[in-house]
Amino acid sequence: TSCAVNTFSIAGSGSCTGCAAGSTSAAGATVCDVCAAGSAVVAGSCTQCVAGTYSLAGSTECTQCAANSYSASAGASTCTSCPGGLTSAAGSDSSDDCEVCSAGNAVISGSCTQCDAGTYSVAGSTECTSCAVNTFSIAGSGSCTGCAAGSTSAAGATVCDVCSAGSAVIAGSCTQCVAGTYSLAGSTECTQCAANSYSASAGASTCTSCPGGLTSAAGSDSSDDCEVCSAGNAVISGSCTQCDAGTYSVAGSTECTSCAVNTFSIAGSGSCTGCAAGSTSAAGATVCDVCAAGSAVVAGSCTQCVAGTYSLAGSTECTQCAANSYSASAGASTCTSCPGGLTSAAGSDSSDDCEVCSAGHAVISGSCTQCDAGTYSVAGSTECTSCAVNTFSIAGSGSCTGCAAGSTSAAGATVCDALARMLLLALLVLLVLPAQLVQATVL
């Protein structure tokens, strides 16, 4: 009888022998055939392995490709490893399944492995890196997180530690606060003790208040710094309190005093400052007010200027209107010029004071000016006129006077020259008389 499928016999056999695992035969076989690599016995026949699996010769089943490898076609006898730094899942059937390790993972022992807490990795890493000082991470992190303000950590930390009260993060580490300062837990800096308090030792979490009625500067580091209230402050409700603007105090005061009239102060002043010239203030003032134009400081208060005077803002006195101008009402900030050709005395307080220049005067450089000797003018003149030949005048003349008989003058003369004629006649007499005497003697 013929041997059945997957059995065989030699000559003279009393029965047929089953094929060994991983081999098969047809009916009536004398030997069994081992399944080739890339196939396996499936349902009694050698069947090719599908992509993503492989087999060695004589296999009874196809084996899935391990992680980080693949077989891209059926009948594979081996799987192909993914390129360095790339990974794939078990049973991968394409080179496209080989991918970069995601952030927070790294290729370790041939597979993509999650990074531990306290480390991190970027995509495609082959190792996990420890977190730097003052950062931390949880497992599978793609980066480390900086510690929150007021906390620190060592390298490779999984959590950050909050700085305790009395210390603060300085140059990246928790540092004890020096005397004169303090901090709360989780501080990023030590805070100076406020005025009227102190901390006497390093590492203080609070400052101690000075005893009632005593004060200290900010940042005090000893109870000895608690002293009498400084100028500009006073003991109010048991503590040294800054005086308000408009008041002042001397050292050791128990109250703040209002500034006097025409003085002022800013908050915390040890004295009041006098108002600048041209300004005034009421008692308790924080600023001085500049006197408005048309007024001036008189007897300590802004007083309106009277007619005939004026002032600019901030003046200490009212100024008399100059000649040829006037101010007709009180509180003037300027004086009004007289119309052309008219003049007025300094301090004029009415337009009626602007008048025509009198005879012997003329408007020169804007004011009524007396004419010089040798000139004259009629009323309302704008210039002085030189006296004609053989006339003269004294200063302030309204006309020129003719020379007396026997005297003359040039134009613009201040006197006539009668003496010159007499001197000439005398000279002639002296020259002629001696000649006549000589002639008489000869005869």
Short mmCIF file of C-alpha atoms in Angstrom, two decimals:
data_model
loop_
_atom_site.label_atom_id
_atom_site.label_comp_id
_atom_site.label_asym_id
_atom_site.label_seq_id
_atom_site.Cartn_x
_atom_site.Cartn_y
_atom_site.Cartn_z
CA THR A 1 0.00 0.00 0.00
CA SER A 2 1.31 3.49 -0.85
CA CYS A 3 2.43 5.63 2.04
CA ALA A 4 0.11 8.55 2.83
CA VAL A 5 1.04 12.25 2.34
CA ASN A 6 3.74 13.43 4.79
CA THR A 7 4.90 9.85 5.43
CA PHE A 8 7.53 7.63 3.77
CA SER A 9 8.90 4.08 3.84
CA ILE A 10 11.91 2.14 2.73
CA ALA A 11 11.72 -1.19 0.92
CA GLY A 12 10.29 -4.06 2.92
CA SER A 13 8.57 -1.77 5.43
CA GLY A 14 5.68 -3.02 7.43
CA SER A 15 4.43 0.60 7.91
CA CYS A 16 5.12 4.17 6.78
CA THR A 17 7.03 6.71 8.90
CA GLY A 18 5.73 10.28 9.47
CA CYS A 19 7.89 13.10 8.13
CA ALA A 20 10.00 14.99 10.68
CA ALA A 21 8.82 18.44 11.87
CA GLY A 22 9.47 21.04 9.18
CA SER A 23 9.37 18.57 6.29
CA THR A 24 6.65 17.16 4.03
CA SER A 25 6.14 14.50 1.37
CA ALA A 26 3.72 13.48 -1.32
CA ALA A 27 1.85 10.12 -1.14
CA GLY A 28 4.09 7.09 -1.81
CA ALA A 29 7.23 8.98 -0.87
CA THR A 30 10.45 7.24 -0.06
CA VAL A 31 11.88 10.37 1.73
CA CYS A 32 10.49 13.64 3.19
CA ASP A 33 11.59 17.08 1.91
CA VAL A 34 12.65 19.80 4.43
CA CYS A 35 10.75 23.10 3.93
CA ALA A 36 13.09 25.75 2.46
CA ALA A 37 14.09 28.92 4.39
CA GLY A 38 11.36 31.55 3.99
CA SER A 39 8.58 28.96 4.30
CA ALA A 40 7.09 26.73 6.99
CA VAL A 41 4.75 23.73 7.32
CA VAL A 42 1.27 25.14 7.39
CA ALA A 43 -1.74 22.72 7.12
CA GLY A 44 0.59 19.91 6.06
CA SER A 45 2.38 21.73 3.23
CA CYS A 46 5.35 24.07 2.89
CA THR A 47 3.88 27.59 2.72
CA GLN A 48 5.81 30.80 1.99
CA CYS A 49 6.12 33.24 4.97
CA VAL A 50 4.28 36.56 4.54
CA ALA A 51 6.07 39.97 4.65
CA GLY A 52 6.86 41.02 8.22
CA THR A 53 7.89 37.41 9.07
CA TYR A 54 10.74 35.06 8.23
CA SER A 55 11.81 31.43 8.72
CA LEU A 56 14.87 29.21 8.60
CA ALA A 57 14.89 25.96 6.62
CA GLY A 58 12.78 23.22 8.26
CA SER A 59 10.63 25.63 10.26
CA THR A 60 7.19 24.63 11.44
CA GLU A 61 6.04 28.27 11.63
CA CYS A 62 6.99 31.75 10.40
CA THR A 63 8.52 34.09 13.01
CA GLN A 64 7.54 37.79 13.35
CA CYS A 65 10.39 40.26 12.62
CA ALA A 66 11.73 41.66 15.88
CA ALA A 67 11.36 45.32 16.82
CA ASN A 68 13.72 47.64 14.87
CA SER A 69 13.74 45.29 11.84
CA TYR A 70 11.48 44.40 8.89
CA SER A 71 10.90 42.02 5.94
CA ALA A 72 9.43 43.78 2.94
CA SER A 73 8.40 40.71 0.87
CA ALA A 74 7.01 37.20 1.30
CA GLY A 75 9.41 34.25 1.64
CA ALA A 76 12.03 36.08 3.71
CA SER A 77 14.65 33.96 5.42
CA THR A 78 15.86 36.92 7.55
CA CYS A 79 14.67 40.38 8.62
CA THR A 80 16.53 43.58 7.73
CA SER A 81 17.64 45.84 10.61
CA CYS A 82 16.51 49.50 10.63
CA PRO A 83 19.30 52.06 10.00
CA GLY A 84 21.09 53.38 13.12
CA GLY A 85 18.96 55.61 15.31
CA LEU A 86 15.69 54.43 13.70
CA THR A 87 13.20 52.04 15.26
CA SER A 88 10.17 49.98 14.20
CA ALA A 89 7.56 47.84 15.86
CA ALA A 90 7.81 44.01 15.81
CA GLY A 91 6.36 42.52 12.61
CA SER A 92 7.21 45.53 10.42
CA ASP A 93 6.85 44.77 6.71
CA SER A 94 8.41 47.89 5.16
CA SER A 95 11.47 50.10 5.48
CA ASP A 96 8.99 52.95 5.91
CA ASP A 97 8.18 51.48 9.33
CA CYS A 98 11.67 52.49 10.51
CA GLU A 99 11.20 55.87 12.14
CA VAL A 100 13.06 58.35 14.38
CA CYS A 101 12.53 57.87 18.12
CA SER A 102 10.10 60.55 19.37
CA ALA A 103 11.17 63.22 21.87
CA GLY A 104 11.32 61.79 25.38
CA ASN A 105 12.63 58.46 24.06
CA ALA A 106 16.01 57.17 22.85
CA VAL A 107 17.37 54.09 21.08
CA ILE A 108 18.69 51.98 23.97
CA SER A 109 19.70 48.32 23.46
CA GLY A 110 18.29 48.51 19.95
CA SER A 111 14.81 49.75 20.83
CA CYS A 112 13.09 53.07 21.43
CA THR A 113 13.03 53.42 25.23
CA GLN A 114 11.29 56.09 27.33
CA CYS A 115 13.67 58.47 29.16
CA ASP A 116 13.55 58.36 32.97
CA ALA A 117 12.35 61.28 35.12
CA GLY A 118 15.20 63.76 35.58
CA THR A 119 16.35 63.25 31.97
CA TYR A 120 15.14 64.29 28.53
CA SER A 121 15.75 63.69 24.84
CA VAL A 122 14.97 65.31 21.52
CA ALA A 123 13.56 63.26 18.62
CA GLY A 124 16.12 60.87 17.13
CA SER A 125 18.31 60.66 20.24
CA THR A 126 20.43 57.63 21.03
CA GLU A 127 20.67 58.55 24.71
CA CYS A 128 18.76 60.46 27.41
CA THR A 129 20.42 63.60 28.86
CA SER A 130 20.28 64.64 32.53
CA CYS A 131 18.41 67.86 33.32
CA ALA A 132 20.64 70.84 34.17
CA VAL A 133 20.81 72.52 37.59
CA ASN A 134 17.55 74.37 38.48
CA THR A 135 15.48 72.35 35.98
CA PHE A 136 13.53 69.08 36.29
CA SER A 137 11.54 66.56 34.22
CA ILE A 138 9.07 63.74 34.48
CA ALA A 139 9.56 60.42 32.61
CA GLY A 140 9.30 60.66 28.82
CA SER A 141 10.11 64.39 28.64
CA GLY A 142 11.33 66.05 25.49
CA SER A 143 12.82 68.94 27.53
CA CYS A 144 13.42 69.96 31.13
CA THR A 145 11.29 72.59 32.88
CA GLY A 146 12.90 75.48 34.73
CA CYS A 147 12.28 75.64 38.45
CA ALA A 148 9.65 78.15 39.55
CA ALA A 149 10.81 81.46 41.02
CA GLY A 150 12.10 80.90 44.55
CA SER A 151 13.03 77.22 44.06
CA THR A 152 16.15 75.32 42.93
CA SER A 153 17.29 71.81 42.01
CA ALA A 154 20.47 69.77 41.46
CA ALA A 155 21.30 68.34 38.04
CA GLY A 156 19.06 65.38 37.06
CA ALA A 157 16.24 66.44 39.39
CA THR A 158 12.70 65.12 39.18
CA VAL A 159 11.32 68.00 41.31
CA CYS A 160 12.48 71.46 42.47
CA ASP A 161 12.86 72.42 46.13
CA VAL A 162 11.36 75.72 47.39
CA CYS A 163 13.88 77.96 49.22
CA SER A 164 12.99 78.14 52.91
CA ALA A 165 12.02 81.36 54.72
CA GLY A 166 15.13 83.41 55.54
CA SER A 167 16.81 82.52 52.25
CA ALA A 168 16.36 83.38 48.59
CA VAL A 169 17.55 82.24 45.17
CA ILE A 170 20.81 84.13 44.55
CA ALA A 171 23.12 83.16 41.66
CA GLY A 172 21.04 80.01 41.12
CA SER A 173 21.12 78.60 44.65
CA CYS A 174 19.25 79.10 47.92
CA THR A 175 21.33 81.61 49.91
CA GLN A 176 20.70 82.77 53.48
CA CYS A 177 19.58 86.42 53.82
CA VAL A 178 22.03 88.75 55.59
CA ALA A 179 21.18 90.72 58.75
CA GLY A 180 19.03 93.76 57.96
CA THR A 181 17.00 91.77 55.43
CA TYR A 182 14.41 88.96 55.49
CA SER A 183 12.49 86.65 53.17
CA LEU A 184 9.43 84.43 53.05
CA ALA A 185 9.61 80.86 51.73
CA GLY A 186 10.06 80.74 47.94
CA SER A 187 11.56 84.23 47.63
CA THR A 188 13.74 85.28 44.69
CA GLU A 189 15.43 88.02 46.70
CA CYS A 190 15.96 89.14 50.27
CA THR A 191 13.89 92.21 51.23
CA GLN A 192 15.36 95.09 53.20
CA CYS A 193 13.77 95.59 56.62
CA ALA A 194 11.38 98.53 56.47
CA ALA A 195 12.05 101.75 58.36
CA ASN A 196 11.44 101.39 62.12
CA SER A 197 12.35 97.69 62.14
CA TYR A 198 15.49 95.51 62.08
CA SER A 199 16.79 91.94 61.76
CA ALA A 200 19.84 91.28 63.91
CA SER A 201 21.00 87.96 62.43
CA ALA A 202 21.29 86.21 59.06
CA GLY A 203 18.44 83.99 57.86
CA ALA A 204 15.58 86.07 59.24
CA SER A 205 12.06 85.34 58.03
CA THR A 206 10.67 88.57 59.57
CA CYS A 207 11.97 91.90 60.90
CA THR A 208 11.47 93.09 64.48
CA SER A 209 9.69 96.43 65.06
CA CYS A 210 11.49 99.15 67.04
CA PRO A 211 9.99 99.95 70.47
CA GLY A 212 7.28 102.63 70.52
CA GLY A 213 8.51 106.15 69.86
CA LEU A 214 11.79 105.00 68.32
CA THR A 215 12.66 104.75 64.65
CA SER A 216 15.31 103.23 62.41
CA ALA A 217 16.39 103.51 58.80
CA ALA A 218 15.36 100.85 56.28
CA GLY A 219 17.77 97.89 56.32
CA SER A 220 18.70 98.21 60.01
CA ASP A 221 20.56 95.19 61.39
CA SER A 222 20.58 95.92 65.13
CA SER A 223 18.26 97.04 67.92
CA ASP A 224 20.82 99.81 68.47
CA ASP A 225 19.64 101.34 65.19
CA CYS A 226 16.28 102.18 66.81
CA GLU A 227 16.57 105.85 67.70
CA VAL A 228 14.52 109.01 68.26
CA CYS A 229 12.37 110.01 65.24
CA SER A 230 14.42 111.88 62.64
CA ALA A 231 13.53 115.35 61.33
CA GLY A 232 10.57 115.24 58.96
CA ASN A 233 8.88 112.54 61.06
CA ALA A 234 6.95 112.44 64.33
CA VAL A 235 5.72 109.78 66.75
CA ILE A 236 2.06 109.34 65.75
CA SER A 237 -0.03 106.42 67.09
CA GLY A 238 3.11 104.89 68.59
CA SER A 239 5.24 104.85 65.45
CA CYS A 240 7.52 107.25 63.62
CA THR A 241 5.32 108.68 60.83
CA GLN A 242 6.42 110.89 57.96
CA CYS A 243 5.05 114.45 58.11
CA ASP A 244 2.68 115.42 55.30
CA ALA A 245 3.52 118.02 52.69
CA GLY A 246 2.79 121.49 54.08
CA THR A 247 4.13 120.51 57.52
CA TYR A 248 7.54 119.88 59.10
CA SER A 249 9.18 118.54 62.24
CA VAL A 250 12.54 118.59 63.98
CA ALA A 251 14.15 115.38 65.28
CA GLY A 252 12.34 113.87 68.26
CA SER A 253 8.99 115.58 67.53
CA THR A 254 5.68 114.13 68.63
CA GLU A 255 3.70 116.13 66.07
CA CYS A 256 4.11 117.80 62.70
CA THR A 257 3.82 121.62 62.50
CA SER A 258 2.11 123.52 59.66
CA CYS A 259 4.34 125.73 57.52
CA ALA A 260 3.96 129.49 58.08
CA VAL A 261 2.56 131.94 55.54
CA ASN A 262 4.81 132.36 52.48
CA THR A 263 6.63 129.08 53.10
CA PHE A 264 5.99 125.51 51.89
CA SER A 265 7.25 121.94 52.29
CA ILE A 266 7.15 118.53 50.68
CA ALA A 267 6.34 115.35 52.65
CA GLY A 268 8.98 114.37 55.21
CA SER A 269 10.52 117.84 55.56
CA GLY A 270 12.60 118.92 58.53
CA SER A 271 11.86 122.59 57.79
CA CYS A 272 9.75 124.76 55.49
CA THR A 273 11.21 126.60 52.52
CA GLY A 274 10.52 130.28 51.91
CA CYS A 275 8.61 131.17 48.76
CA ALA A 276 10.70 132.49 45.89
CA ALA A 277 10.65 136.22 45.17
CA GLY A 278 7.37 137.16 43.52
CA SER A 279 5.34 134.29 44.99
CA THR A 280 3.27 133.74 48.15
CA SER A 281 1.45 130.99 50.02
CA ALA A 282 -1.08 130.48 52.77
CA ALA A 283 -0.14 128.65 55.99
CA GLY A 284 0.33 124.89 55.50
CA ALA A 285 1.08 125.22 51.79
CA THR A 286 2.65 122.49 49.66
CA VAL A 287 3.58 124.94 46.89
CA CYS A 288 3.88 128.72 46.46
CA ASP A 289 1.74 130.63 43.97
CA VAL A 290 3.44 133.12 41.65
CA CYS A 291 1.83 136.60 41.75
CA ALA A 292 -0.08 137.24 38.54
CA ALA A 293 0.94 139.95 36.07
CA GLY A 294 -0.45 143.29 37.25
CA SER A 295 0.29 142.54 40.89
CA ALA A 296 3.35 142.26 43.13
CA VAL A 297 4.31 140.99 46.57
CA VAL A 298 3.60 143.86 48.97
CA ALA A 299 3.73 143.23 52.74
CA GLY A 300 3.83 139.48 52.12
CA SER A 301 0.80 139.20 49.84
CA CYS A 302 0.03 139.62 46.14
CA THR A 303 -1.29 143.20 45.77
CA GLN A 304 -2.71 144.78 42.61
CA CYS A 305 -0.56 147.50 41.03
CA VAL A 306 -2.11 151.01 41.05
CA ALA A 307 -2.79 153.02 37.87
CA GLY A 308 0.39 154.54 36.46
CA THR A 309 2.37 151.36 37.25
CA TYR A 310 2.55 147.78 35.93
CA SER A 311 4.16 144.39 36.66
CA LEU A 312 5.02 141.08 35.05
CA ALA A 313 4.07 137.77 36.69
CA GLY A 314 6.21 136.99 39.74
CA SER A 315 7.22 140.61 40.41
CA THR A 316 8.31 141.83 43.83
CA GLU A 317 7.28 145.43 43.10
CA CYS A 318 5.17 147.46 40.68
CA THR A 319 7.16 149.46 38.12
CA GLN A 320 6.29 153.07 37.20
CA CYS A 321 5.20 153.54 33.58
CA ALA A 322 8.06 155.06 31.57
CA ALA A 323 7.84 158.57 30.09
CA ASN A 324 5.51 158.76 27.06
CA SER A 325 3.33 155.88 28.28
CA TYR A 326 0.54 155.35 30.83
CA SER A 327 -1.64 152.73 32.57
CA ALA A 328 -5.17 153.96 33.16
CA SER A 329 -6.40 151.31 35.59
CA ALA A 330 -5.13 149.20 38.48
CA GLY A 331 -3.70 145.73 37.78
CA ALA A 332 -1.94 146.58 34.50
CA SER A 333 0.58 144.10 33.12
CA THR A 334 1.88 146.63 30.55
CA CYS A 335 1.78 150.38 29.91
CA THR A 336 0.21 151.93 26.79
CA SER A 337 2.41 154.14 24.62
CA CYS A 338 1.27 157.70 23.90
CA PRO A 339 0.22 158.35 20.27
CA GLY A 340 3.03 159.57 17.95
CA GLY A 341 4.24 163.10 18.68
CA LEU A 342 2.70 163.15 22.18
CA THR A 343 4.56 162.74 25.42
CA SER A 344 3.84 162.13 29.08
CA ALA A 345 5.76 162.11 32.33
CA ALA A 346 6.86 158.82 33.92
CA GLY A 347 4.09 157.26 36.05
CA SER A 348 1.21 158.71 33.96
CA ASP A 349 -2.15 157.14 34.79
CA SER A 350 -4.34 158.53 31.99
CA SER A 351 -4.32 159.01 28.23
CA ASP A 352 -5.01 162.68 29.04
CA ASP A 353 -1.42 162.88 30.31
CA CYS A 354 -0.18 162.45 26.73
CA GLU A 355 0.37 166.05 25.51
CA VAL A 356 2.04 168.05 22.74
CA CYS A 357 5.68 169.02 23.48
CA SER A 358 5.87 172.71 24.64
CA ALA A 359 7.84 175.39 22.76
CA GLY A 360 11.59 174.98 23.30
CA HIS A 361 11.21 171.17 23.30
CA ALA A 362 10.86 168.47 20.65
CA VAL A 363 10.02 164.75 20.53
CA ILE A 364 13.46 163.10 20.26
CA SER A 365 13.91 159.32 20.71
CA GLY A 366 10.30 159.11 21.85
CA SER A 367 10.41 161.70 24.62
CA CYS A 368 9.98 165.46 24.97
CA THR A 369 13.57 166.82 25.02
CA GLN A 370 14.72 170.39 25.69
CA CYS A 371 16.28 172.10 22.66
CA ASP A 372 19.98 172.98 23.01
CA ALA A 373 21.26 176.57 23.08
CA GLY A 374 21.61 177.84 19.49
CA THR A 375 18.35 176.07 18.47
CA TYR A 376 14.63 176.60 19.03
CA SER A 377 11.26 174.91 18.51
CA VAL A 378 7.60 175.83 18.49
CA ALA A 379 5.04 173.72 20.43
CA GLY A 380 4.48 170.23 18.96
CA SER A 381 7.83 170.07 17.14
CA THR A 382 9.55 166.81 16.39
CA GLU A 383 12.95 168.49 15.98
CA CYS A 384 14.92 171.56 17.13
CA THR A 385 15.85 174.18 14.46
CA SER A 386 19.21 176.01 14.36
CA CYS A 387 19.07 179.79 14.85
CA ALA A 388 19.62 181.87 11.68
CA VAL A 389 22.70 184.08 11.04
CA ASN A 390 22.81 187.13 13.36
CA THR A 391 20.42 185.51 15.86
CA PHE A 392 21.03 183.37 18.96
CA SER A 393 19.19 181.39 21.65
CA ILE A 394 19.68 179.87 25.04
CA ALA A 395 18.63 176.22 25.84
CA GLY A 396 14.85 175.60 25.79
CA SER A 397 14.03 178.61 23.56
CA GLY A 398 10.81 178.86 21.63
CA SER A 399 12.44 181.35 19.20
CA CYS A 400 15.83 182.94 18.42
CA THR A 401 16.75 186.53 19.43
CA GLY A 402 18.29 188.99 16.93
CA CYS A 403 21.82 190.24 17.66
CA ALA A 404 22.07 193.76 19.14
CA ALA A 405 23.24 196.62 16.91
CA GLY A 406 26.94 196.35 16.30
CA SER A 407 27.12 192.59 16.89
CA THR A 408 26.81 189.50 14.67
CA SER A 409 26.60 185.71 14.89
CA ALA A 410 26.89 182.67 12.69
CA ALA A 411 23.94 180.29 12.26
CA GLY A 412 23.25 178.23 15.42
CA ALA A 413 24.90 180.77 17.69
CA THR A 414 24.41 180.85 21.45
CA VAL A 415 25.65 184.51 21.68
CA CYS A 416 26.33 187.49 19.33
CA ASP A 417 29.92 188.75 18.81
CA ALA A 418 29.86 192.58 19.56
CA LEU A 419 33.24 192.44 21.42
CA ALA A 420 35.03 191.16 18.33
CA ARG A 421 34.10 194.39 16.42
CA MET A 422 35.41 196.57 19.23
CA LEU A 423 38.67 194.68 19.34
CA LEU A 424 39.07 195.12 15.57
CA LEU A 425 38.56 198.92 15.83
CA ALA A 426 41.07 199.12 18.67
CA LEU A 427 43.62 197.24 16.60
CA LEU A 428 43.13 199.65 13.70
CA VAL A 429 43.63 202.62 16.02
CA LEU A 430 46.88 201.15 17.32
CA LEU A 431 48.15 200.59 13.81
CA VAL A 432 47.14 204.02 12.36
CA LEU A 433 47.88 206.37 15.32
CA PRO A 434 51.67 205.79 15.52
CA ALA A 435 52.09 206.60 11.81
CA GLN A 436 50.23 209.89 12.20
CA LEU A 437 52.45 210.86 15.19
CA VAL A 438 55.63 210.19 13.21
CA GLN A 439 54.34 212.34 10.34
CA ALA A 440 53.53 215.25 12.71
CA THR A 441 57.02 215.11 14.23
CA VAL A 442 58.70 215.32 10.87
CA LEU A 443 56.69 218.37 9.93
#
